[in-house]
Tab-separated table of C-alpha atoms and ligand atoms in Angstrom:
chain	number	residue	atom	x	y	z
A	1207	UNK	CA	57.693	92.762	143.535
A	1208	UNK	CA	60.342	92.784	145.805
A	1209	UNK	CA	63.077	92.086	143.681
A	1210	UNK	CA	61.999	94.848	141.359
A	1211	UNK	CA	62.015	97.112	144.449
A	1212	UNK	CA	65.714	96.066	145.096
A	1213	UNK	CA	66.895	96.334	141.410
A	1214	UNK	CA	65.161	100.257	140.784
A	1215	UNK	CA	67.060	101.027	144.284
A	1216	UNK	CA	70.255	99.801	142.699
A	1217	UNK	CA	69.693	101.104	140.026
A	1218	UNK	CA	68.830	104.308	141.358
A	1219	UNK	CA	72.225	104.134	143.676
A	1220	UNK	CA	73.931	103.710	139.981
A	1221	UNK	CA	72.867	107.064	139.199
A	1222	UNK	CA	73.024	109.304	142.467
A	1223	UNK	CA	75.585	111.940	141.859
A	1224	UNK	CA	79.300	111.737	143.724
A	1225	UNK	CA	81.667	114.008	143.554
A	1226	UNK	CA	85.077	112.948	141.883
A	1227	UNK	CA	88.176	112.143	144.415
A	1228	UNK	CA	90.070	114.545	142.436
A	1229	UNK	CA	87.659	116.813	144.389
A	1230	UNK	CA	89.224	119.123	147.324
A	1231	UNK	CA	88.402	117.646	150.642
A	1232	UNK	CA	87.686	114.350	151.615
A	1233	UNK	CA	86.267	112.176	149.136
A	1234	UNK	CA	89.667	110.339	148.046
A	1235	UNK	CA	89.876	109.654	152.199
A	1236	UNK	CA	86.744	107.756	152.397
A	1237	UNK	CA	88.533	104.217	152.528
A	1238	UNK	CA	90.691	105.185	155.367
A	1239	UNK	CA	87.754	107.141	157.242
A	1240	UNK	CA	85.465	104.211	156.625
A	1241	UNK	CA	87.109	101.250	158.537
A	1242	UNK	CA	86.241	102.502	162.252
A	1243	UNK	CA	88.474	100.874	164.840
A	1244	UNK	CA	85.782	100.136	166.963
A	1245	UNK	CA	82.339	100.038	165.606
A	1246	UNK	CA	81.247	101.038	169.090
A	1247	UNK	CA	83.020	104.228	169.423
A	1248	UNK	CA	83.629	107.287	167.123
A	1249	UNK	CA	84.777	111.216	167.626
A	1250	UNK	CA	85.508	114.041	165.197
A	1251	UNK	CA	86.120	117.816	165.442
A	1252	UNK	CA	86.992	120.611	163.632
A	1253	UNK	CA	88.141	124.022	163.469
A	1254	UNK	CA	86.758	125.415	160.793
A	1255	UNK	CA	87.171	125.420	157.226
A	1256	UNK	CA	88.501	128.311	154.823
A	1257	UNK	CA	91.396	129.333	152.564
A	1258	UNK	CA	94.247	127.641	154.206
A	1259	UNK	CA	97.109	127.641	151.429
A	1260	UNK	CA	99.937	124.731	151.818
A	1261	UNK	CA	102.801	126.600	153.139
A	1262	UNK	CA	100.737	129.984	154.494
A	1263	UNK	CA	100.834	129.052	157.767
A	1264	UNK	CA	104.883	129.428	160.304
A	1265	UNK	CA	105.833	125.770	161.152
A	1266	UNK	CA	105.157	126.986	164.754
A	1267	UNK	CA	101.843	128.740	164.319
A	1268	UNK	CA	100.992	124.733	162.440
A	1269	UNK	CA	102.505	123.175	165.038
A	1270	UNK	CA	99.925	125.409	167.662
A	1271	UNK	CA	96.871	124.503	165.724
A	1272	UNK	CA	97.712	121.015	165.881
A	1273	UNK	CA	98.359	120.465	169.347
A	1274	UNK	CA	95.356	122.327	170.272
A	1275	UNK	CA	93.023	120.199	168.096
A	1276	UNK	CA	94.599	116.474	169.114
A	1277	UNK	CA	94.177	117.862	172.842
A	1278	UNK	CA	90.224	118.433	172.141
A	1279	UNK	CA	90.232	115.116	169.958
A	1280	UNK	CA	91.931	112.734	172.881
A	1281	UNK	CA	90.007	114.638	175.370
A	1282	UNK	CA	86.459	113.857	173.970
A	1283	UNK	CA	88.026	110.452	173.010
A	1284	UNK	CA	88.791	109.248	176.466
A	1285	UNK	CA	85.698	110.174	177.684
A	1286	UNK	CA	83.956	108.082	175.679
A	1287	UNK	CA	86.122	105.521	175.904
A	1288	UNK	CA	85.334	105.738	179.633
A	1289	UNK	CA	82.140	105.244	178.810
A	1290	UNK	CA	80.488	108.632	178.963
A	1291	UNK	CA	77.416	109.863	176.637
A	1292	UNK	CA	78.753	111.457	173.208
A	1293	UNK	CA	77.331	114.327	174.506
A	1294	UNK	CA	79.638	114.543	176.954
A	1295	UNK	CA	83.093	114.317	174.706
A	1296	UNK	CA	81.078	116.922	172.248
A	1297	UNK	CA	81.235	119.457	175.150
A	1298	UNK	CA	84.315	118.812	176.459
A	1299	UNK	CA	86.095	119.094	173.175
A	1300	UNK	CA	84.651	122.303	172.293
A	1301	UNK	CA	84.905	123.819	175.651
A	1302	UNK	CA	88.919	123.181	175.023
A	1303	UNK	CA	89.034	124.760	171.468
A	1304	UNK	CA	86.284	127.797	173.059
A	1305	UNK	CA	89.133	128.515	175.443
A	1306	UNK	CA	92.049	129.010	172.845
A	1307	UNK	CA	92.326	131.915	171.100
A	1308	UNK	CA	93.495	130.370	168.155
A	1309	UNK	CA	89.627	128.996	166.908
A	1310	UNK	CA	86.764	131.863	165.795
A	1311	UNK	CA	84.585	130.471	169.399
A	1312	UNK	CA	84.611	131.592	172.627
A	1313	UNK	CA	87.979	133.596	173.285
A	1314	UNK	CA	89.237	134.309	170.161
A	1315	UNK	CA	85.792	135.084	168.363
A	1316	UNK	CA	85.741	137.491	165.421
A	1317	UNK	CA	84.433	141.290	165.854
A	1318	UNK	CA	80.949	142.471	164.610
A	1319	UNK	CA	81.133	145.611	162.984
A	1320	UNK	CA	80.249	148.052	165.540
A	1321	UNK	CA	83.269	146.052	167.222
A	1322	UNK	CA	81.822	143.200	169.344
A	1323	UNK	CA	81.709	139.538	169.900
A	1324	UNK	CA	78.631	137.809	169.305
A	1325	UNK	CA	78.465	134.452	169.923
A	1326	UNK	CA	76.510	131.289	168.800
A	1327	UNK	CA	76.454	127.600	169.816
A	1328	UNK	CA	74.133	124.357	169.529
A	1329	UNK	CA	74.616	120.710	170.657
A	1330	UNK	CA	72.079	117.936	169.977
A	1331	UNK	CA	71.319	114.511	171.155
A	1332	UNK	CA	70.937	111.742	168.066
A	1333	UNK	CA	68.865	109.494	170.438
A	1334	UNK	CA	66.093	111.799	171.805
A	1335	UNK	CA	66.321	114.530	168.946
A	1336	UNK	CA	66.420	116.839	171.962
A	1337	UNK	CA	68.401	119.510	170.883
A	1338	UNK	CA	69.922	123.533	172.461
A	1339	UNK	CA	70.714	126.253	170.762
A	1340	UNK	CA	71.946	130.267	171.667
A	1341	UNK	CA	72.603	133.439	169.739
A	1342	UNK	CA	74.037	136.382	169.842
A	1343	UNK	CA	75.819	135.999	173.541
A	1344	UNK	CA	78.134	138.431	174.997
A	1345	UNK	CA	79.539	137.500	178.196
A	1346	UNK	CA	79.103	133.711	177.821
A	1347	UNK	CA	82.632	132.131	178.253
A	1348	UNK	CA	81.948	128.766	176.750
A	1349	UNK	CA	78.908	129.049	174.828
A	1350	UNK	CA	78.909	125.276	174.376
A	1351	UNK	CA	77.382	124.363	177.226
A	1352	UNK	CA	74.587	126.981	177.989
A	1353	UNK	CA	73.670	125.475	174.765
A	1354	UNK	CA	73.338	121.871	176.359
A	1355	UNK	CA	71.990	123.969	179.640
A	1356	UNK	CA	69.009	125.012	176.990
A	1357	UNK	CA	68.724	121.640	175.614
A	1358	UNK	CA	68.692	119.326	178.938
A	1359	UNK	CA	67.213	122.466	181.689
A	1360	UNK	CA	64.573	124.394	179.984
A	1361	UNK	CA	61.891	123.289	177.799
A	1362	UNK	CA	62.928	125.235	175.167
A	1363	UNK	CA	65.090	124.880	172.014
A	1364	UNK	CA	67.160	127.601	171.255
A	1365	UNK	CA	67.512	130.969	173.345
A	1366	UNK	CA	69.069	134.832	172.332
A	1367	UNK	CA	70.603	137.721	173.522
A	1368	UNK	CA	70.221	138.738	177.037
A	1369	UNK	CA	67.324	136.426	177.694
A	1370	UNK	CA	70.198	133.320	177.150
A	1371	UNK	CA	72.865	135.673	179.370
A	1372	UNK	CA	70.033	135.849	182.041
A	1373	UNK	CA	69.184	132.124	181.737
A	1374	UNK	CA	73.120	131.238	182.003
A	1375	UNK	CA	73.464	133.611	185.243
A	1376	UNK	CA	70.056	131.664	186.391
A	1377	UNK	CA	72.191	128.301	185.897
A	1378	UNK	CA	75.742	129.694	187.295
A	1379	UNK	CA	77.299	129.165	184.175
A	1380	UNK	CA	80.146	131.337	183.637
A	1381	UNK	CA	79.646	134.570	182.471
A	1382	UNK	CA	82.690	137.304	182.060
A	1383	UNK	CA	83.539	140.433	181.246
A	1384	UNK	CA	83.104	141.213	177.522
A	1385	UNK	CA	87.036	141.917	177.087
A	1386	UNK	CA	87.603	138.562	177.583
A	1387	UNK	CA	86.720	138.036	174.211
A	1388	UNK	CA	89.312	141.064	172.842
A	1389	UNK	CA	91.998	139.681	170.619
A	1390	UNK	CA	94.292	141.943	168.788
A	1391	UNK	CA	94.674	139.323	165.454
A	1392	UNK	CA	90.651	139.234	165.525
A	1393	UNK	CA	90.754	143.244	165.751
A	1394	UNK	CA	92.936	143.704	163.272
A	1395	UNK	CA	91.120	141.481	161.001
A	1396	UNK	CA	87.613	143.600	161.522
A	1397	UNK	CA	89.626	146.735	161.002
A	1398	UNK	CA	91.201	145.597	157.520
A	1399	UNK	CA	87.708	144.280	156.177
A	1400	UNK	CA	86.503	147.749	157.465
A	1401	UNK	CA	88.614	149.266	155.354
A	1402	UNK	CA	88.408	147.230	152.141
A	1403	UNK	CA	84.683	147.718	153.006
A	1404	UNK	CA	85.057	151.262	152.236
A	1405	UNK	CA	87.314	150.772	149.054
A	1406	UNK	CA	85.129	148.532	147.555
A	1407	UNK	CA	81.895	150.933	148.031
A	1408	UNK	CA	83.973	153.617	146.909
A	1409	UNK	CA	85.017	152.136	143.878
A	1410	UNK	CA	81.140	150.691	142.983
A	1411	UNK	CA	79.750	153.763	144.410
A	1412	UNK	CA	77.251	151.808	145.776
A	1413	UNK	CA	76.111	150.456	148.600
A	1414	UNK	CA	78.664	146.858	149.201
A	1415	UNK	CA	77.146	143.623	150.684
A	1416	UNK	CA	77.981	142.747	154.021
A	1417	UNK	CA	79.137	139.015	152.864
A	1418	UNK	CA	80.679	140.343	149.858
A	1419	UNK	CA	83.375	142.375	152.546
A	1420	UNK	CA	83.808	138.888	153.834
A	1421	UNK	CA	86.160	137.905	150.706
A	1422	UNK	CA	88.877	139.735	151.760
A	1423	UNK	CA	89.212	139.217	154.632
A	1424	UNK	CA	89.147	135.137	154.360
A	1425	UNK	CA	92.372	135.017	152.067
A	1426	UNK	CA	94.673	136.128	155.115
A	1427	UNK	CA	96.033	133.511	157.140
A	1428	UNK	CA	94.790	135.228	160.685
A	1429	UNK	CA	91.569	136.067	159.247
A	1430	UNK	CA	90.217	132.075	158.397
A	1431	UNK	CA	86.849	130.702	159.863
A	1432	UNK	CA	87.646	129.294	162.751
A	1433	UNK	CA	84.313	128.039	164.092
A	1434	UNK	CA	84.569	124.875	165.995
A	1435	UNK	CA	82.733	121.237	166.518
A	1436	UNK	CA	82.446	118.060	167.604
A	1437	UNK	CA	80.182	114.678	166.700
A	1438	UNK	CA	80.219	111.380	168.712
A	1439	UNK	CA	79.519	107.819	168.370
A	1440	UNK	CA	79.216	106.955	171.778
A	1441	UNK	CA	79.338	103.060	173.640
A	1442	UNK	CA	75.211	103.308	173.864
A	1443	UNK	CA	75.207	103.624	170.437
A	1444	UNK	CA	73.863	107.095	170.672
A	1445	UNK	CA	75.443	109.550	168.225
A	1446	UNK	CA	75.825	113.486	169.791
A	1447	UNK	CA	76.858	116.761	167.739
A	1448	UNK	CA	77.666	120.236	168.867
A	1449	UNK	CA	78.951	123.752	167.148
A	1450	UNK	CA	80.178	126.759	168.182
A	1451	UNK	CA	81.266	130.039	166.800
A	1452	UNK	CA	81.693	133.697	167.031
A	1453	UNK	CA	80.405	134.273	163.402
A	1454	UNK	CA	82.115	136.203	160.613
A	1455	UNK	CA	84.677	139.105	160.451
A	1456	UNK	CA	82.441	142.548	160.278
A	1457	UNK	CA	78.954	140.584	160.456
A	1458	UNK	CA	76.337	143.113	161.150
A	1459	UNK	CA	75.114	143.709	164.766
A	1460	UNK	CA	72.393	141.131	165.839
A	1461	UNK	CA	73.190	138.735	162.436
A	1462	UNK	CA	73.189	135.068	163.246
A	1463	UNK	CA	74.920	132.356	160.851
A	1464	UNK	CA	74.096	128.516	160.875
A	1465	UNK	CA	76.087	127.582	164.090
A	1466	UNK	CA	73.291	127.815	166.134
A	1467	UNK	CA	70.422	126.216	163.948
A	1468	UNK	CA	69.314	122.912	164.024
A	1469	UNK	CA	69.612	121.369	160.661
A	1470	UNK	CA	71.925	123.877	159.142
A	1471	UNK	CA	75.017	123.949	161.147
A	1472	UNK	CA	74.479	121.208	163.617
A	1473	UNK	CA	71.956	117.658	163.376
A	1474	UNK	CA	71.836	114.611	165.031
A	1475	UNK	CA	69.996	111.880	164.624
A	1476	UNK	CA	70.416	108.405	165.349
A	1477	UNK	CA	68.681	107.503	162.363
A	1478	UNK	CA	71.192	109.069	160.067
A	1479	UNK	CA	74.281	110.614	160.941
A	1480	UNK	CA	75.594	113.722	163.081
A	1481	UNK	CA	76.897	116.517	161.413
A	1482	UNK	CA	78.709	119.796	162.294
A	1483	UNK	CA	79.255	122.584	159.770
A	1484	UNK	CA	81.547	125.340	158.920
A	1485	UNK	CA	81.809	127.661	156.190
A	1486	UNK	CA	79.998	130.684	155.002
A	1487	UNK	CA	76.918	130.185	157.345
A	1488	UNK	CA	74.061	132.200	155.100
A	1489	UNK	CA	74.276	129.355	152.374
A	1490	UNK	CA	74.664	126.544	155.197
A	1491	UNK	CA	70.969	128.251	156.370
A	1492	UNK	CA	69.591	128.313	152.891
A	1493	UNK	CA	70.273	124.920	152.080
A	1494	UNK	CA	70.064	122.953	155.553
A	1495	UNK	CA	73.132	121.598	155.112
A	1496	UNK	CA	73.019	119.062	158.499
A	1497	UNK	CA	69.343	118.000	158.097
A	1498	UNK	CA	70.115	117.773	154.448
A	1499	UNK	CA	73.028	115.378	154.846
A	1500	UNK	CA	70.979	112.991	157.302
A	1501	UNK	CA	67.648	113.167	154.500
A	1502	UNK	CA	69.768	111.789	151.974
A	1503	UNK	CA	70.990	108.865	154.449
A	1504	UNK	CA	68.106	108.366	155.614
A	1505	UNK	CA	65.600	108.723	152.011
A	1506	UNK	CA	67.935	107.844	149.758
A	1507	UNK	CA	70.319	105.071	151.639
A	1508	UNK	CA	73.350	106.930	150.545
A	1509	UNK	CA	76.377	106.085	152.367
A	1510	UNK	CA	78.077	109.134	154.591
A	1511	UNK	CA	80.530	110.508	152.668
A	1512	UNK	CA	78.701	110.540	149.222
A	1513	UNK	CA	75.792	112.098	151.272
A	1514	UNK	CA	78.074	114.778	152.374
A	1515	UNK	CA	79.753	115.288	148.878
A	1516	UNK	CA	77.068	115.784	147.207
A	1517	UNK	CA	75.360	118.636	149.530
A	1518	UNK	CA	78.816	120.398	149.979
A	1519	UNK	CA	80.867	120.009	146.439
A	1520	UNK	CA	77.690	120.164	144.255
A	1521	UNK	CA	74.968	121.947	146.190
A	1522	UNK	CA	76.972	124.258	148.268
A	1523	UNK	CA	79.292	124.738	145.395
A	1524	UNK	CA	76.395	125.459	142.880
A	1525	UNK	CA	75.014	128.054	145.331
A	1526	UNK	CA	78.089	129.637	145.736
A	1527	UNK	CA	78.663	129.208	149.434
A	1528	UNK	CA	81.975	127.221	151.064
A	1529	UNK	CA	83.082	125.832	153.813
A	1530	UNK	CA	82.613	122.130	154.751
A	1531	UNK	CA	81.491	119.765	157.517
A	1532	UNK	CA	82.070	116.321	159.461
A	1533	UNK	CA	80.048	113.351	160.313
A	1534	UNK	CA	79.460	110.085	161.846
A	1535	UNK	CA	76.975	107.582	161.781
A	1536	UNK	CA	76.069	105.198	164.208
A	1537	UNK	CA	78.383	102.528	162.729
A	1538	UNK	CA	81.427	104.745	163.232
A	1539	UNK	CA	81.796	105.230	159.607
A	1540	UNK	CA	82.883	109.007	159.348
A	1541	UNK	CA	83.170	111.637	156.341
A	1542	UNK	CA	84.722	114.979	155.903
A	1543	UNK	CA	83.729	116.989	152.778
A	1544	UNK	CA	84.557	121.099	152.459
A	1545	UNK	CA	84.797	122.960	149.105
A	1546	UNK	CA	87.010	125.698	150.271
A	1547	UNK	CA	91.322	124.893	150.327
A	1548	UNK	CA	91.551	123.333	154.036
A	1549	UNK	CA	89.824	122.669	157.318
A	1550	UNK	CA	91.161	121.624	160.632
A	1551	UNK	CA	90.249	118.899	161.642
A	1552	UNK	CA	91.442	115.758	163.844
A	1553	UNK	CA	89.312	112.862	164.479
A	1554	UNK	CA	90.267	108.782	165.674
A	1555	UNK	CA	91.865	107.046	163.649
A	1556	UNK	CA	91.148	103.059	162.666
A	1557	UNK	CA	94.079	102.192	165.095
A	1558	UNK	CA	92.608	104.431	167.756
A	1559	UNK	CA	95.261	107.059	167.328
A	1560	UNK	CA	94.340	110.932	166.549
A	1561	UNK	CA	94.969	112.322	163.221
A	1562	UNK	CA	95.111	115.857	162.837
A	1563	UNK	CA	95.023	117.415	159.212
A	1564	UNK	CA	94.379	121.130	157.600
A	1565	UNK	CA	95.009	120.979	154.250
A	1566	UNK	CA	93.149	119.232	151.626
A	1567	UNK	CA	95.029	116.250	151.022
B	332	LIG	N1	79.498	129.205	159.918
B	332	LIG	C1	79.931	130.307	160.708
B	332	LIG	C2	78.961	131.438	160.540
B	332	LIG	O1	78.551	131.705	159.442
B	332	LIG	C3	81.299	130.795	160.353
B	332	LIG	C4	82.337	129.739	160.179
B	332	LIG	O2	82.039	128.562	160.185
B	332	LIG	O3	83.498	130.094	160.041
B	332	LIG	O4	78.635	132.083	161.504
């Protein structure tokens, strides 16, 4: 009985769809990304995932990105390697990209389209499920961690608006001025989709869908997703992930994308794998893209990276949604899969050296 058991699994492995490596994004790395240096010990970021072109972006402005995202990388790295929680290096990392104006979190967040920042964050804990999430912030300077603040002091999951602001002030988290947020690229991006906004309904005389005005805006340079995250492996074993974002360019007032949801844009799970997304965040909702990744691990016993190509590069795709995501398990094996031309991303490398990339390779 047993060994028929074993032979229909095969079997059924045989069959389960994987995307091809001449596939953008990640599948043609898996050999590299799936010798850990240290069983032990894993970490992985990004910073967001979009229409990068080879070539579109000044030496120097590649050279910015870069540094920024191997400072987050080593910086989460060494504190696991000191022997923090993974939940710990998620945070930190993030807090570092959250403070650059370069990444779509924190300073540097897109505009809504009555001209604001709205903010959105989650971080969750493989080994207790425990998980925090927030919406829709204003004045929170590193959304990051009143998301762990939700998560680890109040018995709640995931908290909005000015109920979160008052909860941060509550737990003397940093709150500022909403101007801190102001960024003339991320102005200039919301006033350009504004105004291809208006073309476009012009020209269809009718009214234009709010992610439809997205398009145009994602093929300049300036104007990419930047939302960032982070997942850990840490020494206990215990695998940690955490997102943050300040949406899309022109998102209506009050809209909230996947950042911020458990299962969608962020999951952890010690069972399975933890995963932080980045893309178009209404199809990451639809299809659960985190929870989804860790199902088929977990239901299916499909290795990481197939997992991941297979609800990115055929779901996603199918759906017509892009953007991409990475994850670890708690072996250290780690995948990156996107759809769209390039993410950042950095994460350890077997030799326990940082490797940044943004293209697709
Ligand atoms: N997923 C984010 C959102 O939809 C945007 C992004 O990742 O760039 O809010």
């Amino acid at each position: 009985m047993k060994g028929i058991a074993a032979l229909s699994l095969m079997a059924a492995l045989l069959v389960l769809p994987v995307a091809s490596p001449s596939q953008k994004g990640g599948f043609a790395e898996i050999k590299q990304l799936q010798s850990p240096q240290n069983p032990k010990l894993g970490f992985m970021i990004h910073g967001g995932a979009g229409v990068i072109p080879k070539g579109s972006l000044s030496p120097e402005r590649e050279r910015e990105y870069k540094a920024k995202l191997e400072e987050a990388v080593l910086a989460g790295y060494k504190l696991l390697q000191a022997g923090k929680p993974g939940l710990d290096a998620v945070e930190a990392a993030i807090r570092i990209l959250e403070d650059s104006p370069l990444f779509n979190a924190g300073k540097g967040a897109v505009f809504t389209n009555d001209g604001k920042n709205e903010l959105d964050a989650s971080i969750m804990n493989g080994k207790t499920l425990a998980a925090g999430a927030v919406a829709g912030l204003r004045h929170v300077k590193n959304p990051i961690t009143l998301a762990r603040a939700v998560m680890e002091r109040s018995p709640h999951v995931m908290m909005v608006g000015e109920g979160a602001e008052k909860f941060a002030k509550e737990q003397n988290i940093d709150l500022v001025d909403e101007k801190y947020f102001w960024t003339q690229a991320r102005w200039d991006a919301l006033q350009l989709v504004i105004k291809e906004e208006e073309q476009q309904k012009a020209k269809a005389n009718e009214p234009t869908k709010p992610s439809v005005a997205e398009l145009p805006a994602r093929s300049l340079p300036e104007n990419r997703f930047g939302t960032v995250g982070a997942v850990a492996l840490d020494k206990f074993g215990d695998l940690a992930a955490g997102t943050s974002t300040g949406g899309m360019t022109n998102k209506r007032y009050g809209r909230v994308g996947d950042a911020p949801i458990i299962g969608a844009g962020t999951y952890a799970n010690n069972d399975s794998c933890a995963v932080s997304a980045t893309g178009w965040g209404e199809f990451f909702i639809r299809l659960g893209v985190a929870r989804d990744i860790g199902a088929l691990m977990e239901y299916r016993a499909m290795p990481i990276q197939a997992a991941a190509d297979l609800v990115i590069k055929q779901k996603l795709q199918k759906l017509g949604g892009d953007g991409g995501i990475i994850a670890i398990d708690k072996f250290g094996n780690m995948a990156i899969s996107f759809n769209s031309d390039g993410m950042y991303r950095a994460y350890i490398g077997p030799d326990g050296k940082p490797v940044v990339e943004i293209y697709a390779q």
